[in-house]
Coordinates of C-alpha atoms in Angstrom, one line a residue:
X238 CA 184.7 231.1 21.9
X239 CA 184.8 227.3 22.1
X240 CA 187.6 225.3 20.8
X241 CA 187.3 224.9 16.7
X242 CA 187.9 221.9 14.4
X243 CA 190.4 221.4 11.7
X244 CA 188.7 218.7 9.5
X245 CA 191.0 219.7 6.2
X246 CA 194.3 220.9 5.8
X247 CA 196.9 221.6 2.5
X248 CA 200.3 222.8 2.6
X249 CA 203.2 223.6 0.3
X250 CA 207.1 224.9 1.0
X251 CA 210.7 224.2 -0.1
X252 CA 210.2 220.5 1.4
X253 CA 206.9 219.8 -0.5
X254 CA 203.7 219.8 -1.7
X255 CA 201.1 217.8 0.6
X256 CA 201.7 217.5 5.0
X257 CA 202.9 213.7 4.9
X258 CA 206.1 215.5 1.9
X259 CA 206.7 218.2 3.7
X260 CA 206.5 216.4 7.4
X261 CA 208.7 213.5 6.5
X262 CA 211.3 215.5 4.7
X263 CA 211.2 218.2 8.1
X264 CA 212.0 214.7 10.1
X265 CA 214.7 213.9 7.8
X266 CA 218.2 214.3 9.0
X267 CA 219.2 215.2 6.2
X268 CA 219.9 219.2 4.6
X269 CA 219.2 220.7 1.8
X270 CA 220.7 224.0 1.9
X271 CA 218.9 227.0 0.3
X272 CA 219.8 227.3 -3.2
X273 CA 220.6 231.5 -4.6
X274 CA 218.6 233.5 -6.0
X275 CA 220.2 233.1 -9.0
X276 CA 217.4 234.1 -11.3
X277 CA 216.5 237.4 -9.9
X278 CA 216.0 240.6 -12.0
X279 CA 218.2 242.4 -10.2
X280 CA 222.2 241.7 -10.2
X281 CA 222.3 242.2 -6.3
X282 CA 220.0 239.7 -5.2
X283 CA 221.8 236.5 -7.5
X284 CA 224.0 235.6 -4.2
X285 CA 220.9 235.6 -1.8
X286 CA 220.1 231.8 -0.1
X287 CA 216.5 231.6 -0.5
X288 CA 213.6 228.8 -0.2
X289 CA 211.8 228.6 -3.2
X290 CA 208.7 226.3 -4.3
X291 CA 208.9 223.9 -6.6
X292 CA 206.3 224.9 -9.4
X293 CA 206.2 222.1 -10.8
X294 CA 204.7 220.4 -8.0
X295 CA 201.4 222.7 -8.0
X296 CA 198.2 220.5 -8.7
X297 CA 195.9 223.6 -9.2
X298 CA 192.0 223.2 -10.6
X299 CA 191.9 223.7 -14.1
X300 CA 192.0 227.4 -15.1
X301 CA 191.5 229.4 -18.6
X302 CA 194.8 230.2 -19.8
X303 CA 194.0 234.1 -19.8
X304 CA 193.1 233.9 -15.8
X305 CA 196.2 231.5 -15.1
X306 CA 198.9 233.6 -17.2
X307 CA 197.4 237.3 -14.7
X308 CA 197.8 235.3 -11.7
X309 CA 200.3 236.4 -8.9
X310 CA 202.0 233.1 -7.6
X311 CA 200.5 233.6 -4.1
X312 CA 197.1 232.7 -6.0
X313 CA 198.4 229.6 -7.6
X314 CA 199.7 228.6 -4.0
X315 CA 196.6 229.0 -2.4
X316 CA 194.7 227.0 -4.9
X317 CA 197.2 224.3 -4.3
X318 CA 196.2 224.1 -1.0
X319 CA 193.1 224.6 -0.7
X320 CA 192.1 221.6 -3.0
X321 CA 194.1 219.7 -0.8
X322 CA 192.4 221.0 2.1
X323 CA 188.8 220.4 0.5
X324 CA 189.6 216.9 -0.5
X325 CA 190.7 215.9 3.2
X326 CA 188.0 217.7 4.8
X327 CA 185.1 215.8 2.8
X328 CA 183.2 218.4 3.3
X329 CA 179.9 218.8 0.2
X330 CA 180.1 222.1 -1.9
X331 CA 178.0 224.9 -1.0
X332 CA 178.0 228.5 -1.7
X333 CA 177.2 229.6 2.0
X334 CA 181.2 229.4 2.8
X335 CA 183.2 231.9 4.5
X336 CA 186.7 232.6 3.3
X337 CA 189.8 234.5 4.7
X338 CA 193.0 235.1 2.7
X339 CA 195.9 236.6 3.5
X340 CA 199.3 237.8 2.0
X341 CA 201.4 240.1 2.8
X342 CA 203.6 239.0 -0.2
X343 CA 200.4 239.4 -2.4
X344 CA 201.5 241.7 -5.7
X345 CA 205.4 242.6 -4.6
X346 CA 205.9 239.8 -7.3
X347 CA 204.5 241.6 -10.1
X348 CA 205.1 245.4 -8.7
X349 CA 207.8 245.7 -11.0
X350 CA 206.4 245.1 -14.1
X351 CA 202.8 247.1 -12.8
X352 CA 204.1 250.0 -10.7
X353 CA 206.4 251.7 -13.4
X354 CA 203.9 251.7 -16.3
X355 CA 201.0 253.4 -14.1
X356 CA 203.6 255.9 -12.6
X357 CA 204.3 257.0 -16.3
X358 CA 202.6 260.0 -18.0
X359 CA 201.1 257.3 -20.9
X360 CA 202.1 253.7 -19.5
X361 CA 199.6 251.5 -18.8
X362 CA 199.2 248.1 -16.7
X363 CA 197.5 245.1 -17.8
X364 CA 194.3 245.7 -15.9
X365 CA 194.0 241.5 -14.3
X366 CA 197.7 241.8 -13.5
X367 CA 197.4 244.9 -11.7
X368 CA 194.8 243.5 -9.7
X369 CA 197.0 241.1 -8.2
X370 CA 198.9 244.0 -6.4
X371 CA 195.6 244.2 -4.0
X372 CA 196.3 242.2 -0.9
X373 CA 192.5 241.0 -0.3
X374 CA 192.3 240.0 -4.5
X375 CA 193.1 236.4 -3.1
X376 CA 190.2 236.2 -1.0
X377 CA 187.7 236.8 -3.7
X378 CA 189.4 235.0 -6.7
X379 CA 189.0 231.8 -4.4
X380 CA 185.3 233.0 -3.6
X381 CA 185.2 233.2 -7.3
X382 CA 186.6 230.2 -8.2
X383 CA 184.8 228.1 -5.8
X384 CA 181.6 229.9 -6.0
X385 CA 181.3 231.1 -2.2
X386 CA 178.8 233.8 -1.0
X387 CA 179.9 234.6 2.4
X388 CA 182.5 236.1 4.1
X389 CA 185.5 237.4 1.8
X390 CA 188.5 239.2 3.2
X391 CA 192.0 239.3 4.3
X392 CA 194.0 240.1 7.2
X393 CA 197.6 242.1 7.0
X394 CA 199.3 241.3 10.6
X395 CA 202.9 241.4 9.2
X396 CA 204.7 237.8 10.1
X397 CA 201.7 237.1 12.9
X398 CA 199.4 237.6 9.9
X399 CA 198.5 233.7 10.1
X400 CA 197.3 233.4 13.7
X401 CA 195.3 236.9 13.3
X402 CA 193.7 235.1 10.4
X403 CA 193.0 231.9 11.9
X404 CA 191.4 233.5 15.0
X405 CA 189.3 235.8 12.6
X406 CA 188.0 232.5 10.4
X407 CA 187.5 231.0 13.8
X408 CA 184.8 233.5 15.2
X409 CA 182.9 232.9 12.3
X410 CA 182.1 229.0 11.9
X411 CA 178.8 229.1 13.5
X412 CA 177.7 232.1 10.9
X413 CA 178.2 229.1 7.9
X414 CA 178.8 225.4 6.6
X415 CA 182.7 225.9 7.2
X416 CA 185.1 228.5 6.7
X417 CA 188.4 228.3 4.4
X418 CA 191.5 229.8 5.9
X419 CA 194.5 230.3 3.5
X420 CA 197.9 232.2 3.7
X421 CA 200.2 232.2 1.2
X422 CA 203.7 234.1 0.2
X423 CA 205.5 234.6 -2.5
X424 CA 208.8 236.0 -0.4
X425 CA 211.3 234.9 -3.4
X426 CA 210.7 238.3 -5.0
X427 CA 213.0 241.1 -5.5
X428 CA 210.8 243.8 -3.7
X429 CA 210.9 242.0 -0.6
X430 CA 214.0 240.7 -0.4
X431 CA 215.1 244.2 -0.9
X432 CA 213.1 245.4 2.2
X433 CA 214.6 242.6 4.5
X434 CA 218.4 243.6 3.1
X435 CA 217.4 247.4 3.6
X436 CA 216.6 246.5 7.3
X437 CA 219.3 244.2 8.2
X438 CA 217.2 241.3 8.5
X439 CA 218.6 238.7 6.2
X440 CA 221.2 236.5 6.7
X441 CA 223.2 234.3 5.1
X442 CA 222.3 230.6 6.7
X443 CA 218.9 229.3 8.4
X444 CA 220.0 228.3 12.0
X445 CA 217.6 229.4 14.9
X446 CA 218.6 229.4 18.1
X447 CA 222.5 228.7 17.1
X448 CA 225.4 231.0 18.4
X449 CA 226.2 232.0 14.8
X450 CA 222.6 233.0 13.7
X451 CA 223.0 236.1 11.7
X452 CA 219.1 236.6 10.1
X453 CA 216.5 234.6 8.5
X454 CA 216.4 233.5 4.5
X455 CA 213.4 234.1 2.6
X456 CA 211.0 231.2 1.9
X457 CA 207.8 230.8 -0.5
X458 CA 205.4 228.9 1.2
X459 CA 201.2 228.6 1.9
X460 CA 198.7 226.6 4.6
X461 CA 195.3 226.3 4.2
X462 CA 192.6 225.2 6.9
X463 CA 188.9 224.0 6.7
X464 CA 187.7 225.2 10.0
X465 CA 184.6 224.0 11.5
X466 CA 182.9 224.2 14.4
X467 CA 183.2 221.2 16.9
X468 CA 179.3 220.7 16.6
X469 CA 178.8 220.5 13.0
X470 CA 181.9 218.7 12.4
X471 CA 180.7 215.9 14.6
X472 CA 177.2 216.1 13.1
X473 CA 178.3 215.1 9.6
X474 CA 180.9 212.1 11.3
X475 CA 183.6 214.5 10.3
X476 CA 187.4 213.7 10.8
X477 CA 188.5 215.8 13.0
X478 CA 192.2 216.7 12.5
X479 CA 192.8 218.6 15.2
X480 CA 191.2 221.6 17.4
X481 CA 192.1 225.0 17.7
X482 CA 191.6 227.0 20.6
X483 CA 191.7 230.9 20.7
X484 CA 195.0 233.0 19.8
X485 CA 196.5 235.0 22.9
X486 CA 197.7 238.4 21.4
X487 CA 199.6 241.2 22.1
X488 CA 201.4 244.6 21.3
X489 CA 205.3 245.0 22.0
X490 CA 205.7 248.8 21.9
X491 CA 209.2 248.7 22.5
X492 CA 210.1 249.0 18.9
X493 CA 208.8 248.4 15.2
X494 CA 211.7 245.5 14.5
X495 CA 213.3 244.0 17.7
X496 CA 211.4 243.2 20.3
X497 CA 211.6 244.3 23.9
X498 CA 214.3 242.6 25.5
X499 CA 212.4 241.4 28.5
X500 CA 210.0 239.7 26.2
X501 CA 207.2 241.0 28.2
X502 CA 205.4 241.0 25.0
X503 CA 205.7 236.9 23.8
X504 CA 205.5 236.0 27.3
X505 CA 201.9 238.2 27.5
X506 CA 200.6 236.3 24.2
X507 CA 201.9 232.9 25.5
X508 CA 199.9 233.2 28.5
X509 CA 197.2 234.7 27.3
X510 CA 196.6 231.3 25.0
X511 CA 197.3 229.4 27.7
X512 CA 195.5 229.4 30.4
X513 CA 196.4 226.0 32.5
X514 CA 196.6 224.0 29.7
X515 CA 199.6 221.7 29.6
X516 CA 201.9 221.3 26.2
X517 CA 204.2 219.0 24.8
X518 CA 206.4 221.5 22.6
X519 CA 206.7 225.0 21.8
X520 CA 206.5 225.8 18.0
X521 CA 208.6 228.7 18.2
X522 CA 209.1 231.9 15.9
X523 CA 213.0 231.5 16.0
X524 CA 213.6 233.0 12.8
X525 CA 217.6 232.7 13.0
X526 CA 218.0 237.0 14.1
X527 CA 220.8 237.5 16.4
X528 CA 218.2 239.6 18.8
X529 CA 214.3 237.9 18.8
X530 CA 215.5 234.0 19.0
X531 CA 217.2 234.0 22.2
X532 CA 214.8 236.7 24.1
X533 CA 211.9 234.2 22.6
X534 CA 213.9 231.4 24.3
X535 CA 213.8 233.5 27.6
X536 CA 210.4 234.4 27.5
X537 CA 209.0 230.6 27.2
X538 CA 211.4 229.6 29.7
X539 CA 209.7 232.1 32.0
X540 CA 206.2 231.1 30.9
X541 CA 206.6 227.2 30.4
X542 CA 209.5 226.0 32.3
X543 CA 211.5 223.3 31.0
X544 CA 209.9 222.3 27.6
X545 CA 211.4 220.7 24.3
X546 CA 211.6 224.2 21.4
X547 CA 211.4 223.4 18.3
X548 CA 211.7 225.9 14.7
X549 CA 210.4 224.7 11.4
X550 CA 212.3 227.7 10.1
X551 CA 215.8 226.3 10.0
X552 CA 214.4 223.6 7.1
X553 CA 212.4 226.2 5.2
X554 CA 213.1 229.5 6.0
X555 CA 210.9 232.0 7.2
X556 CA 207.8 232.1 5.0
X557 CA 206.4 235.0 6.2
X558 CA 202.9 235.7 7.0
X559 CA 202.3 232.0 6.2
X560 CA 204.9 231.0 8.7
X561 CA 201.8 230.6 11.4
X562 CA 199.5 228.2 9.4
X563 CA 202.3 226.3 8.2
X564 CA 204.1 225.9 11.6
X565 CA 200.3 225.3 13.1
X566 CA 200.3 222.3 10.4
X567 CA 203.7 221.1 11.1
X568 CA 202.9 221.2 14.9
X569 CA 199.8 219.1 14.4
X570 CA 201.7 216.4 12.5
X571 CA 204.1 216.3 14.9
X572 CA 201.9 215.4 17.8
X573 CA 200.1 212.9 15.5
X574 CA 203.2 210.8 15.3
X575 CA 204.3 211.7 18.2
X576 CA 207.6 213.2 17.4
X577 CA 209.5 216.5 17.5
X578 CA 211.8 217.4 14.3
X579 CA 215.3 218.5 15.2
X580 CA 216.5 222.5 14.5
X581 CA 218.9 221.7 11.8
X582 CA 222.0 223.4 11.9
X583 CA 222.7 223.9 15.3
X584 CA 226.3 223.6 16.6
X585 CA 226.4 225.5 19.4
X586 CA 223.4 227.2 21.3
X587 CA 225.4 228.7 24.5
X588 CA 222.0 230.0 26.3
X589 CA 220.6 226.7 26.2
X590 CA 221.3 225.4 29.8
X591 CA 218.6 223.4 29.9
X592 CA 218.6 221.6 26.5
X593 CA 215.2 222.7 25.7
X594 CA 216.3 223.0 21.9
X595 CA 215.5 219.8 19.9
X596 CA 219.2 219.4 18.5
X597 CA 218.0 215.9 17.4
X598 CA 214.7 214.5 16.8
X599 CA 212.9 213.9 20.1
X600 CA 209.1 211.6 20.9
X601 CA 206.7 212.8 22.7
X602 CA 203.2 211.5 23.8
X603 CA 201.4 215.1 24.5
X604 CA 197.8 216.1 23.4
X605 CA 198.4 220.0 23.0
X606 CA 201.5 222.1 21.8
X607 CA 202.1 226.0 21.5
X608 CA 202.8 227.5 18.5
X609 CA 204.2 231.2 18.2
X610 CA 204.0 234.2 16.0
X611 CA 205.3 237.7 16.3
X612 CA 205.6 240.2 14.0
X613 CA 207.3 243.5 13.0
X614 CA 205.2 246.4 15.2
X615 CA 205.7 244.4 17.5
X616 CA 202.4 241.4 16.9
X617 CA 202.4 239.3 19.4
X618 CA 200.5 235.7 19.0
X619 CA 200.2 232.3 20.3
X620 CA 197.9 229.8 19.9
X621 CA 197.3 226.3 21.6
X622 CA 196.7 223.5 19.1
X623 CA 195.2 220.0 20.2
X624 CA 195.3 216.7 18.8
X625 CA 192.0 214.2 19.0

């Protein structure tokens, strides 16, 4: 597989709603810090730092109010972007459109008001609300929407789920006009905050890489890509954005939630996306855990030497799934203005010998950047990303 063009992309987080928002606020020095979940359904939760979207900065097509009041937020999200993405990529309508669209947020949002009714002897669910639990439902209520014919599913790779997805959409621009790649999650929601608290993963500040990490906070957040391949894009005079070249993957087996502590697992994906290519940054996963940020350190120290590391995380939390596209988007804005954001919050990195962590906004003048993924069972992914 050849390298792929990005001629369209749409993004949406804490920071905000459009890449040139979100970009200049992740350059800012400036903090916000996460607000609490204050509004939660469950008493528990109210003193949880989170990431939320703001709602009201959703520009979504026009929708009937019957389809807009049964839809999940991950939907609403994904529209968002996707116009976004449509509009930059100037690409004309057609119906012979591939799409992929994953969650792995999709319907936790609405499992409390669905679940209970349908586990009852005579409850029932409204039917278009329960279809939102379904994690490929966003797929096909964008192939709806947009009136697509081709390719409609989703891809459930835990927090790699982005870069499985974009190397999915990828193999598959040839087949039609272009494909649209979306993830988007909802991770502000009682059922998965729960899970992260029941497994220890949570903590109470975003600071990867810092001495004091103590787990990630939740984020709501959603990328979107028009993929195309390098010949048709130039065909049509596209603007190319960026390319993409093909994921390197692989399986840690040392455990469901920690990696192994070699990090033979990142380092295996790293090189496997590499090659000989040369890179200005590493986009890393550094979600802020006491265990995977400092073994991720090690392993692209190993793999890459000396080179600035940089995580979008500590601005706006760990988005999950999403956190790949969203990242990939980040990266490419950074090496289109040629500078790498700070982590935010770091006081004190003590393995950092080398001041390879971007403690302050650094420049750069590099082409290509890495940007990582891994995921619980142990998903390993990285994918090269290059600027025209």
């Amino acid at each position: 597989m050849n390298r792929v063009a990005v001629t369209g992309m749409g993004i949406i987080d804490t920071l905000g709603a459009n890449p040139k928002e979100c970009f200049d606020s992740m350059l800012d020095t400036s903090y916000t810090h996460p607000s609490l979940y204050s509004h939660s359904r469950l008493e528990r939760h109210r003193t949880q730092p989170v990431f939320p979207i703001d709602r009201s900065k959703l520009v979504i097509p026009e929708l009937k109010p019957t389809v807009l009041n049964n839809l999940e937020p991950c939907n609403l999200f994904a529209l968002h972007t996707v116009e976004q993405a449509l509009k930059q990529s100037g690409v004309k309508h057609s119906s012979n459109v591939g799409v992929i669209g994953s969650s792995t947020t999709m319907g936790n949002y609405v499992a409390m008001d669905t679940w209970p009714p349908i586990l009852s002897e005579t409850g029932r669910a409204r039917p278009k609300l329960l279809l939102n639990t379904l994690k490929d439902f966003m797929s096909g209520f964008i192939c709806r929407h947009y009136g697509y014919t081709g390719l409609n599913t989703c891809i459930y790779a835990a927090c790699a789920t982005s870069l499985f997805s974009i190397d999915y959409a990828m193999r598959y621009v040839d087949d039609y006009d272009y494909m649209v790649c979306v993830i988007s999650e909802h991770g502000v929601n009682e059922a998965d905050i729960s899970f992260d608290k029941q497994i220890g993963a949570l903590g109470t500040k975003s600071c990867p890489f810092d001495d004091d990490r103590n787990g990630f906070i939740m984020g709501d957040g959603a990328g979107a890509f028009i993929l195309e391949s390098e010949e048709k894009a130039k065909k049509r005079n596209a603007n190319i954005i960026a390319y993409l070249y093909p994921p390197g993957f692989s399986s840690d087996t040392s455990s469901f939630t920690s990696p192994d502590p070699d990090g033979a697992a990142a380092k295996l994906s790293m090189r496997n996306a590499l090659k000989d290519n040369d890179v200005a940054f590493v986009n890393a996963h550094g979600t802020s855990t006491p265990i995977g940020d400092e073994i991720e350190y090690n392993a692209i120290k190993e793999v890459l030497g000396n080179v600035p590391i940089v995580s979008n995380k500590s601005k706006i939390g760990h988005t999950g799934g999403a956190c790949g596209i969203i990242e990939a988007i980040y990266t490419i804005k950074s090496l289109q203005s040629g500078q790498i954001p700070d982590n935010h919050n770091i006081s004190k990195c003590s393995f950092d010998i080398d001041g390879m962590i971007t403690d302050k906004n650094r420049t750069t003048t590099g082409k290509m950047a890495l940007n990582n993924s891994f995921g619980f069972g142990g998903k390993c992914s990285s994918q090269l990303i290059e600027i025209v």
